[in-house]
mmCIF file of C-alpha atoms in Angstrom:
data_model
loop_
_atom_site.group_PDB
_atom_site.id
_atom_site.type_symbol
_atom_site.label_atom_id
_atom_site.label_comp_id
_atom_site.label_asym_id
_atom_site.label_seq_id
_atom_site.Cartn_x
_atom_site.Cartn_y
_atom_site.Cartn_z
ATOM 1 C CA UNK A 1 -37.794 26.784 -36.019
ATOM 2 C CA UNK A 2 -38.401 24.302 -33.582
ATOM 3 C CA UNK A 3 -39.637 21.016 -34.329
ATOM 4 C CA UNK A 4 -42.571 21.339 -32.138
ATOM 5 C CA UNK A 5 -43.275 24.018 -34.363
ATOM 6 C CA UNK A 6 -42.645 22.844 -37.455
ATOM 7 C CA UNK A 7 -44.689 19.988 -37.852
ATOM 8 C CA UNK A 8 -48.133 21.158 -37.154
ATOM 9 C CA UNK A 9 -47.130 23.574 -40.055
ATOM 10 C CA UNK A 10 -45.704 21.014 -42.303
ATOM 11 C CA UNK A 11 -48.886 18.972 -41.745
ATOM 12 C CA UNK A 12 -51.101 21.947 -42.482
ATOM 13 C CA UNK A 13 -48.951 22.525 -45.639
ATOM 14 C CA UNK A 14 -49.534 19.290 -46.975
ATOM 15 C CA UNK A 15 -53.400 18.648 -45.489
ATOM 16 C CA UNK A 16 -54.472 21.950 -47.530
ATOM 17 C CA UNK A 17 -55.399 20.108 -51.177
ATOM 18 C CA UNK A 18 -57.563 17.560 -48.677
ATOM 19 C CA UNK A 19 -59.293 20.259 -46.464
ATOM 20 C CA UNK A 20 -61.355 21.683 -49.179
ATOM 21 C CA UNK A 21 -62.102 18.386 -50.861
ATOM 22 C CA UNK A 22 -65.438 17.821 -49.494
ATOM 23 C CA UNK A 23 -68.142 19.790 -51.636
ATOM 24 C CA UNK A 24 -71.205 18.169 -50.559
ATOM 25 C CA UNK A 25 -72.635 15.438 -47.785
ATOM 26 C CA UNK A 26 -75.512 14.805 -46.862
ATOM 27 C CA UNK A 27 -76.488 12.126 -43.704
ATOM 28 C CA UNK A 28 -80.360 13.508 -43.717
ATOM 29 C CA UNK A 29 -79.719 14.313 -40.275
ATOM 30 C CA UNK A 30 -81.627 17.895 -40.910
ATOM 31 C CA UNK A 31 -84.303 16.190 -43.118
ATOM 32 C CA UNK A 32 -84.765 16.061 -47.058
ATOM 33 C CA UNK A 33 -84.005 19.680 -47.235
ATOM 34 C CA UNK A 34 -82.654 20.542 -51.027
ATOM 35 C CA UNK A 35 -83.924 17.062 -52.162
ATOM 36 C CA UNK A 36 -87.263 16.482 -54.162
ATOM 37 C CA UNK A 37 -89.211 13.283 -53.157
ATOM 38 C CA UNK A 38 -90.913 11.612 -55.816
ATOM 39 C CA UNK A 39 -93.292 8.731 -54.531
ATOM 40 C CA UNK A 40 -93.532 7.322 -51.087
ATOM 41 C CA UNK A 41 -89.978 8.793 -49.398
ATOM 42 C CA UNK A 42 -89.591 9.297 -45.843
ATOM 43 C CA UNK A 43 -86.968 9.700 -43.115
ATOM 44 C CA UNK A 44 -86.174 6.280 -40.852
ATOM 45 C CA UNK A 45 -84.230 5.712 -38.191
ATOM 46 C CA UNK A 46 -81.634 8.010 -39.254
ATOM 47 C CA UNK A 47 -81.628 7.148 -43.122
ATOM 48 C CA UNK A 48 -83.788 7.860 -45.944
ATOM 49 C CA UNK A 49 -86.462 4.937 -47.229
ATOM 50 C CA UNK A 50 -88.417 5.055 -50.705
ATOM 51 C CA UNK A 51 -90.632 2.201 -51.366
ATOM 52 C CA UNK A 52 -92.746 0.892 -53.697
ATOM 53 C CA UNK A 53 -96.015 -0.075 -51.355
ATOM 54 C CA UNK A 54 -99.477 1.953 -51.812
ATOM 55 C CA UNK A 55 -100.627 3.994 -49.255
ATOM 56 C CA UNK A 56 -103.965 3.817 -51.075
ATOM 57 C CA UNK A 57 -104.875 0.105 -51.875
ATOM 58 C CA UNK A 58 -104.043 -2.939 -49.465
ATOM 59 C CA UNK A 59 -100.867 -4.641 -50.579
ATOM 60 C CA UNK A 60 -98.408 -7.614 -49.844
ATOM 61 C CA UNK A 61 -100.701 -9.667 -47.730
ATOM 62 C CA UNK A 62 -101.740 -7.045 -45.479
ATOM 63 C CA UNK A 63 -98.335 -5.359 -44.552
ATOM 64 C CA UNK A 64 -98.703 -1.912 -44.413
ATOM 65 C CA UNK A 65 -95.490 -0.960 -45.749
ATOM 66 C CA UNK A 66 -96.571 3.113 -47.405
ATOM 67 C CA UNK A 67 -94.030 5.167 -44.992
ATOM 68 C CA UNK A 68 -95.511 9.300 -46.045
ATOM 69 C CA UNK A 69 -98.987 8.309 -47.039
ATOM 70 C CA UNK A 70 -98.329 9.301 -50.582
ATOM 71 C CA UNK A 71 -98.615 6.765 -53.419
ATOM 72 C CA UNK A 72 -95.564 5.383 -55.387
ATOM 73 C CA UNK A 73 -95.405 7.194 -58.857
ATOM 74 C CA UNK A 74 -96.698 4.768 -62.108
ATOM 75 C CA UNK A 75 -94.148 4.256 -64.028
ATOM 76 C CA UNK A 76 -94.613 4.267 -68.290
ATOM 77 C CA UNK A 77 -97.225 6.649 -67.985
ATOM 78 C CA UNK A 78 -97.077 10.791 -68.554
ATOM 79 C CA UNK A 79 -96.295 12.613 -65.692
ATOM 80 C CA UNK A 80 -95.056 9.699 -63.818
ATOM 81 C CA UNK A 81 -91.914 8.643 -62.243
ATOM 82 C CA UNK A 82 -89.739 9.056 -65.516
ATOM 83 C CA UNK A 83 -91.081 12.407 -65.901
ATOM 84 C CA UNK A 84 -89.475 13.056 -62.091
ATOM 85 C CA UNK A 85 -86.403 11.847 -63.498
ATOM 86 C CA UNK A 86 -86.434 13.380 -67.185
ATOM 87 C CA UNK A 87 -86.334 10.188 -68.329
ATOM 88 C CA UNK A 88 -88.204 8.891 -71.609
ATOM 89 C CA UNK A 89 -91.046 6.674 -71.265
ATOM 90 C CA UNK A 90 -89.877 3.100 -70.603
ATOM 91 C CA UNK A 91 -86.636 3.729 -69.702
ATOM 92 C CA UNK A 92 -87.054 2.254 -66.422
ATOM 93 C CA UNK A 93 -88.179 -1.102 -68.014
ATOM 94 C CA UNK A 94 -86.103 -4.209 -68.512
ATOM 95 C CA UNK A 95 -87.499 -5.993 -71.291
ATOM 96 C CA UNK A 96 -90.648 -7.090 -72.863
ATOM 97 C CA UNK A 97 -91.272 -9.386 -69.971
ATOM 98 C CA UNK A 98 -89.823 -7.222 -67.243
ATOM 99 C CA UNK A 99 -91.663 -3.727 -67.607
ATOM 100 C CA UNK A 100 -91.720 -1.524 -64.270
ATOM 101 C CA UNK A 101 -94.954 -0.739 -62.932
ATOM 102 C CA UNK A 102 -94.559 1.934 -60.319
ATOM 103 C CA UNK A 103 -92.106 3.654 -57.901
ATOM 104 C CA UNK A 104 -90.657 6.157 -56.242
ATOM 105 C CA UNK A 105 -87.256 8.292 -55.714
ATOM 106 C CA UNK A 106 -85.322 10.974 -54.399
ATOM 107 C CA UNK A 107 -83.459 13.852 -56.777
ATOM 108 C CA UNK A 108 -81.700 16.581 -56.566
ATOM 109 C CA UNK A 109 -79.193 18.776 -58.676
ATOM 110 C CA UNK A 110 -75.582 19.384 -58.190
ATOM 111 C CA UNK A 111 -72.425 21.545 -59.722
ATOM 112 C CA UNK A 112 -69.548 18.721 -59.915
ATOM 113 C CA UNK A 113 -66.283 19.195 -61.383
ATOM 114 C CA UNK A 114 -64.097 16.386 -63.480
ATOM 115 C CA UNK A 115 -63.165 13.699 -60.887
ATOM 116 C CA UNK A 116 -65.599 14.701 -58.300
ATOM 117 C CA UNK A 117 -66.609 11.239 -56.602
ATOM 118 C CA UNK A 118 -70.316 10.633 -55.961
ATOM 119 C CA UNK A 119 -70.857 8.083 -52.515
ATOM 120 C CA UNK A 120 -73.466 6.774 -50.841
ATOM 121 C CA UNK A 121 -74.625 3.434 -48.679
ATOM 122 C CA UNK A 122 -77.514 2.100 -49.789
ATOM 123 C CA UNK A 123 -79.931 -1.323 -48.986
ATOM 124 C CA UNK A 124 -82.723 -3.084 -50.665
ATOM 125 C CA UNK A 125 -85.371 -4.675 -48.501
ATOM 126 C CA UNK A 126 -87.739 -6.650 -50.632
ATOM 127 C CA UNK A 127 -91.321 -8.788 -50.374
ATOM 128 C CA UNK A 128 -90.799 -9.502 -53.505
ATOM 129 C CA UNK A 129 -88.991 -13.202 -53.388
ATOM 130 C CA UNK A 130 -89.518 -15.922 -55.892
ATOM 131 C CA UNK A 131 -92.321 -17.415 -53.693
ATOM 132 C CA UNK A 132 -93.850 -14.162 -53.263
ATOM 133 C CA UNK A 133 -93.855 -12.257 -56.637
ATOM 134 C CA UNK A 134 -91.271 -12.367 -59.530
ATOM 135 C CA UNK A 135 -87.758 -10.989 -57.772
ATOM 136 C CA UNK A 136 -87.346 -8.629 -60.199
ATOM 137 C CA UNK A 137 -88.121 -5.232 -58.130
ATOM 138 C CA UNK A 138 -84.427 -3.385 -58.376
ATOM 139 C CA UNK A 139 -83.066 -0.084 -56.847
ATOM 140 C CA UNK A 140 -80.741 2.226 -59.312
ATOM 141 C CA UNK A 141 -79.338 5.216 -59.887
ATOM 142 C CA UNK A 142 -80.134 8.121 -62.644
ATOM 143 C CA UNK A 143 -76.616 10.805 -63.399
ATOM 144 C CA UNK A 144 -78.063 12.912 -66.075
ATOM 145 C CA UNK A 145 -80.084 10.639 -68.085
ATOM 146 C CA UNK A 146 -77.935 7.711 -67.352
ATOM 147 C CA UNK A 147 -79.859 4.342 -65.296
ATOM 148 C CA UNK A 148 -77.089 2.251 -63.662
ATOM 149 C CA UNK A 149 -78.743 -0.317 -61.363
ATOM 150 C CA UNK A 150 -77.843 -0.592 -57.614
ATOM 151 C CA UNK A 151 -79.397 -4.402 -56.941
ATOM 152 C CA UNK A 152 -82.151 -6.741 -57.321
ATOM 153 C CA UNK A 153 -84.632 -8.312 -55.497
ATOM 154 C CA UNK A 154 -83.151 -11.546 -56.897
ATOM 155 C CA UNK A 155 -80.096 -10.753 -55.064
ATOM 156 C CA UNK A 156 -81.459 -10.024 -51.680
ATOM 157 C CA UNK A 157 -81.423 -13.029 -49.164
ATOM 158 C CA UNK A 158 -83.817 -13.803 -46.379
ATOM 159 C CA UNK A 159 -83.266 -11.627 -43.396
ATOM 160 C CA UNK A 160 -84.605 -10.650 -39.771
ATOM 161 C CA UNK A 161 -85.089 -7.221 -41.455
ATOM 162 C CA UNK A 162 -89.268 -7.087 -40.367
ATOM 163 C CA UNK A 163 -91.898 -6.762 -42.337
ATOM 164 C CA UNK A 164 -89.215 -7.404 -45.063
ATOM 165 C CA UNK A 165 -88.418 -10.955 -46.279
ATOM 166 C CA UNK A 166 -85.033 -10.669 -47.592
ATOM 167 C CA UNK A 167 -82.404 -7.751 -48.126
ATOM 168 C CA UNK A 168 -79.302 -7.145 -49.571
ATOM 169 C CA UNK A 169 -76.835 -5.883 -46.709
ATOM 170 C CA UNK A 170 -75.919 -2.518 -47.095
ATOM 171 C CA UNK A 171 -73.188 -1.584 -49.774
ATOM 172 C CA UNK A 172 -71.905 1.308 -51.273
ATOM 173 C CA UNK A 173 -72.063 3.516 -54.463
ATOM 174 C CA UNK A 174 -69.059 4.934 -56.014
ATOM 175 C CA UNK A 175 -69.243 7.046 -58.812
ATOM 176 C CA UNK A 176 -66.475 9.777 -60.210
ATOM 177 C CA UNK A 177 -67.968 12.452 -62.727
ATOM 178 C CA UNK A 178 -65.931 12.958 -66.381
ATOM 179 C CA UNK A 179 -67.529 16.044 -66.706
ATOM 180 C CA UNK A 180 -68.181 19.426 -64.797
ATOM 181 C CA UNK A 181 -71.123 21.397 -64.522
ATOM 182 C CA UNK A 182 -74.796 20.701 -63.287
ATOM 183 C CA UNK A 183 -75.772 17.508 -62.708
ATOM 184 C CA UNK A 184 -78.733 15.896 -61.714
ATOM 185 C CA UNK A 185 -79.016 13.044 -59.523
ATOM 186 C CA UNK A 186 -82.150 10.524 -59.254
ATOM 187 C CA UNK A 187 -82.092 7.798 -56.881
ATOM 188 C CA UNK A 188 -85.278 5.098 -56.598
ATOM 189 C CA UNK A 189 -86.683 1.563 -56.570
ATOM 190 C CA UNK A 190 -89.417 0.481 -58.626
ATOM 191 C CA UNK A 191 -91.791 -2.647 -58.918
ATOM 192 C CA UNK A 192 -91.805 -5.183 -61.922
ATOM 193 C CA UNK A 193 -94.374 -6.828 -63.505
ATOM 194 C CA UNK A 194 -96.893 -5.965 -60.252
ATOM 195 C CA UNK A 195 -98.298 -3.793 -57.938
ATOM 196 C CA UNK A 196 -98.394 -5.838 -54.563
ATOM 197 C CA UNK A 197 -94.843 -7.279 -53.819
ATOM 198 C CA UNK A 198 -93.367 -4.412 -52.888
ATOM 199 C CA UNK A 199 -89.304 -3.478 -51.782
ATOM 200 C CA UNK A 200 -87.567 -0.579 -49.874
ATOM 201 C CA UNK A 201 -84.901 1.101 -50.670
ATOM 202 C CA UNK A 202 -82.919 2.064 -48.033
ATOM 203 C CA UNK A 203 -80.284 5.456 -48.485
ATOM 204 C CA UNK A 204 -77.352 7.227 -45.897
ATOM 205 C CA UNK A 205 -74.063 9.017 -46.267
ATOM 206 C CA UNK A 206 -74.048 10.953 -49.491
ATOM 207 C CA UNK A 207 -71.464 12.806 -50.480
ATOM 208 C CA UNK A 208 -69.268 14.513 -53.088
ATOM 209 C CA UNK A 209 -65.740 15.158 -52.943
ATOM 210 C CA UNK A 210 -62.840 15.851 -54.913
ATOM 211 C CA UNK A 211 -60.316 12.874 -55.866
ATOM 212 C CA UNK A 212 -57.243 14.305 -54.898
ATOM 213 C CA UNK A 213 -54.591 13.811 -58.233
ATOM 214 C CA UNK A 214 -51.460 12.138 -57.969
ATOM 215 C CA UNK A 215 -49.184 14.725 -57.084
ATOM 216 C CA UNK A 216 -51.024 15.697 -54.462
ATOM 217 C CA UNK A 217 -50.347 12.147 -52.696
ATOM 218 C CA UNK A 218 -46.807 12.161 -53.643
ATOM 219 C CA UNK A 219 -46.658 16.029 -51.916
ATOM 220 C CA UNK A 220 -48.197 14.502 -48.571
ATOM 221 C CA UNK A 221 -45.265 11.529 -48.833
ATOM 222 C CA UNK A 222 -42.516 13.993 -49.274
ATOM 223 C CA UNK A 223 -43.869 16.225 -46.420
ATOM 224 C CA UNK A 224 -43.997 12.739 -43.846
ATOM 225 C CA UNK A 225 -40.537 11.756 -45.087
ATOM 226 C CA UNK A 226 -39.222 15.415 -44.226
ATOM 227 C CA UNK A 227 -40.553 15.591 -40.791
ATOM 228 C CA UNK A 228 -40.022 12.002 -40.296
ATOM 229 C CA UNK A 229 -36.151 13.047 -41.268
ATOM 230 C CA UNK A 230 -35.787 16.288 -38.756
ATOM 231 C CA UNK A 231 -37.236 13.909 -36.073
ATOM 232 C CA UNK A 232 -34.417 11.541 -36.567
ATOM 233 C CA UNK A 233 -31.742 14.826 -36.640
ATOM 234 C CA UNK A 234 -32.774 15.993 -33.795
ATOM 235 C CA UNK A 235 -33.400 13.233 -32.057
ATOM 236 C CA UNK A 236 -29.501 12.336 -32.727
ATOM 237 C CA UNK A 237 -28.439 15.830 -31.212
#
């Protein structure tokens, strides 16, 4: 075979565990199609934005920050935003002194397999400074009943990002599933301790793919040190 020929079917060999690896992304270039908005979620400049400002009552100093027109969820009450979640009551609260007051998210439902890795970018954009309010608004995620937070307004610093005060940057979320199955996802941002500071959560680039094991990495090696070897060979004749 020549080596012309050989190579593009050496690479496609060893690609093959990677080229089905993807089983899910997501850059909301279509819309929120699949997804279920809970709250005030809308499309923006080419990402999705949940935030925590009323569309109903007149908020941080006059901004008008509401994106759909729909009101955040309240949060510790039936029916509200934990419900969206299936979340208990209060299990978007910090403490005694830090109880969540409203907010809103985006969920959806997924069959993952062991390993699978969960990513997306995400940003916080926040009112809510020390001068403002309290700095305790925070973004998180929900896998299945589980909260893991994202950021804080605490952690965001001042910014150019208009109407916002301060944001975090954008960062990403890794995550790799232990278990297959169906899982549901809940992504959101929620207000602490009041109703008028409020934050944006900012959301791009999700996707789920498999983590390719070991072997398969020491397969791809072995495949670019044999046609890295018939190069040299015939190079040499």
């Amino acid at each position: 075979m020549k080596l012309k020929a050989l190579i593009p079917a050496l690479a496609l060999s060893f690609a093959a565990p990677f080229a089905s690896a993807a089983t899910f992304s997501d850059t909301f270039d279509t819309g929120l199609s699949g997804w279920t908005a809970l709250g005030d979620v809308a499309l923006v400049n080419g990402t999705v934005a949940l935030t925590t400002a009323s569309a109903t009552f007149e908020d941080d100093i006059g901004l008008a920050l509401n994106l759909s027109g729909h009101d955040p969820l309240a949060v510790g009450m039936p029916d509200g935003l934990e419900h969206g979640l299936s979340l208990p009551l209060g299990a978007l609260d910090g403490d005694a002194l830090s109880q969540a007051t409203e907010g809103s998210a985006l969920v959806r439902t997924f069959s993952v397999t062991a390993g699978d890795r969960l990513r997306f970018d995400w940003m916080l954009s926040t009112v809510d400074t020390a001068e403002a309010g309290f700095g305790l608004d925070y973004a998180f995620v929900v896998i299945d009943g589980q909260r893991i937070d994202l950021g804080t307004a605490a952690s965001a610093t001042p910014s150019g990002n208009a109407p916002y005060a301060a944001d975090t940057g954008w960062s990403t979320f890794e995550y790799v599933f232990t278990g297959s199955g169906s899982v549901t996802l809940g992504v959101g941002v929620v207000d602490v301790l009041d109703y008028t500071a409020s934050s944006q959560l900012q959301l791009d680039n999700f996707s789920i793919a498999a983590v390719p094991e070991p072997e398969t990495y020491a397969m791809l090696i072995a495949g670019l040190g044999l046609i890295g070897a018939i190069a040299r060979r015939r190079a040499r004749v």
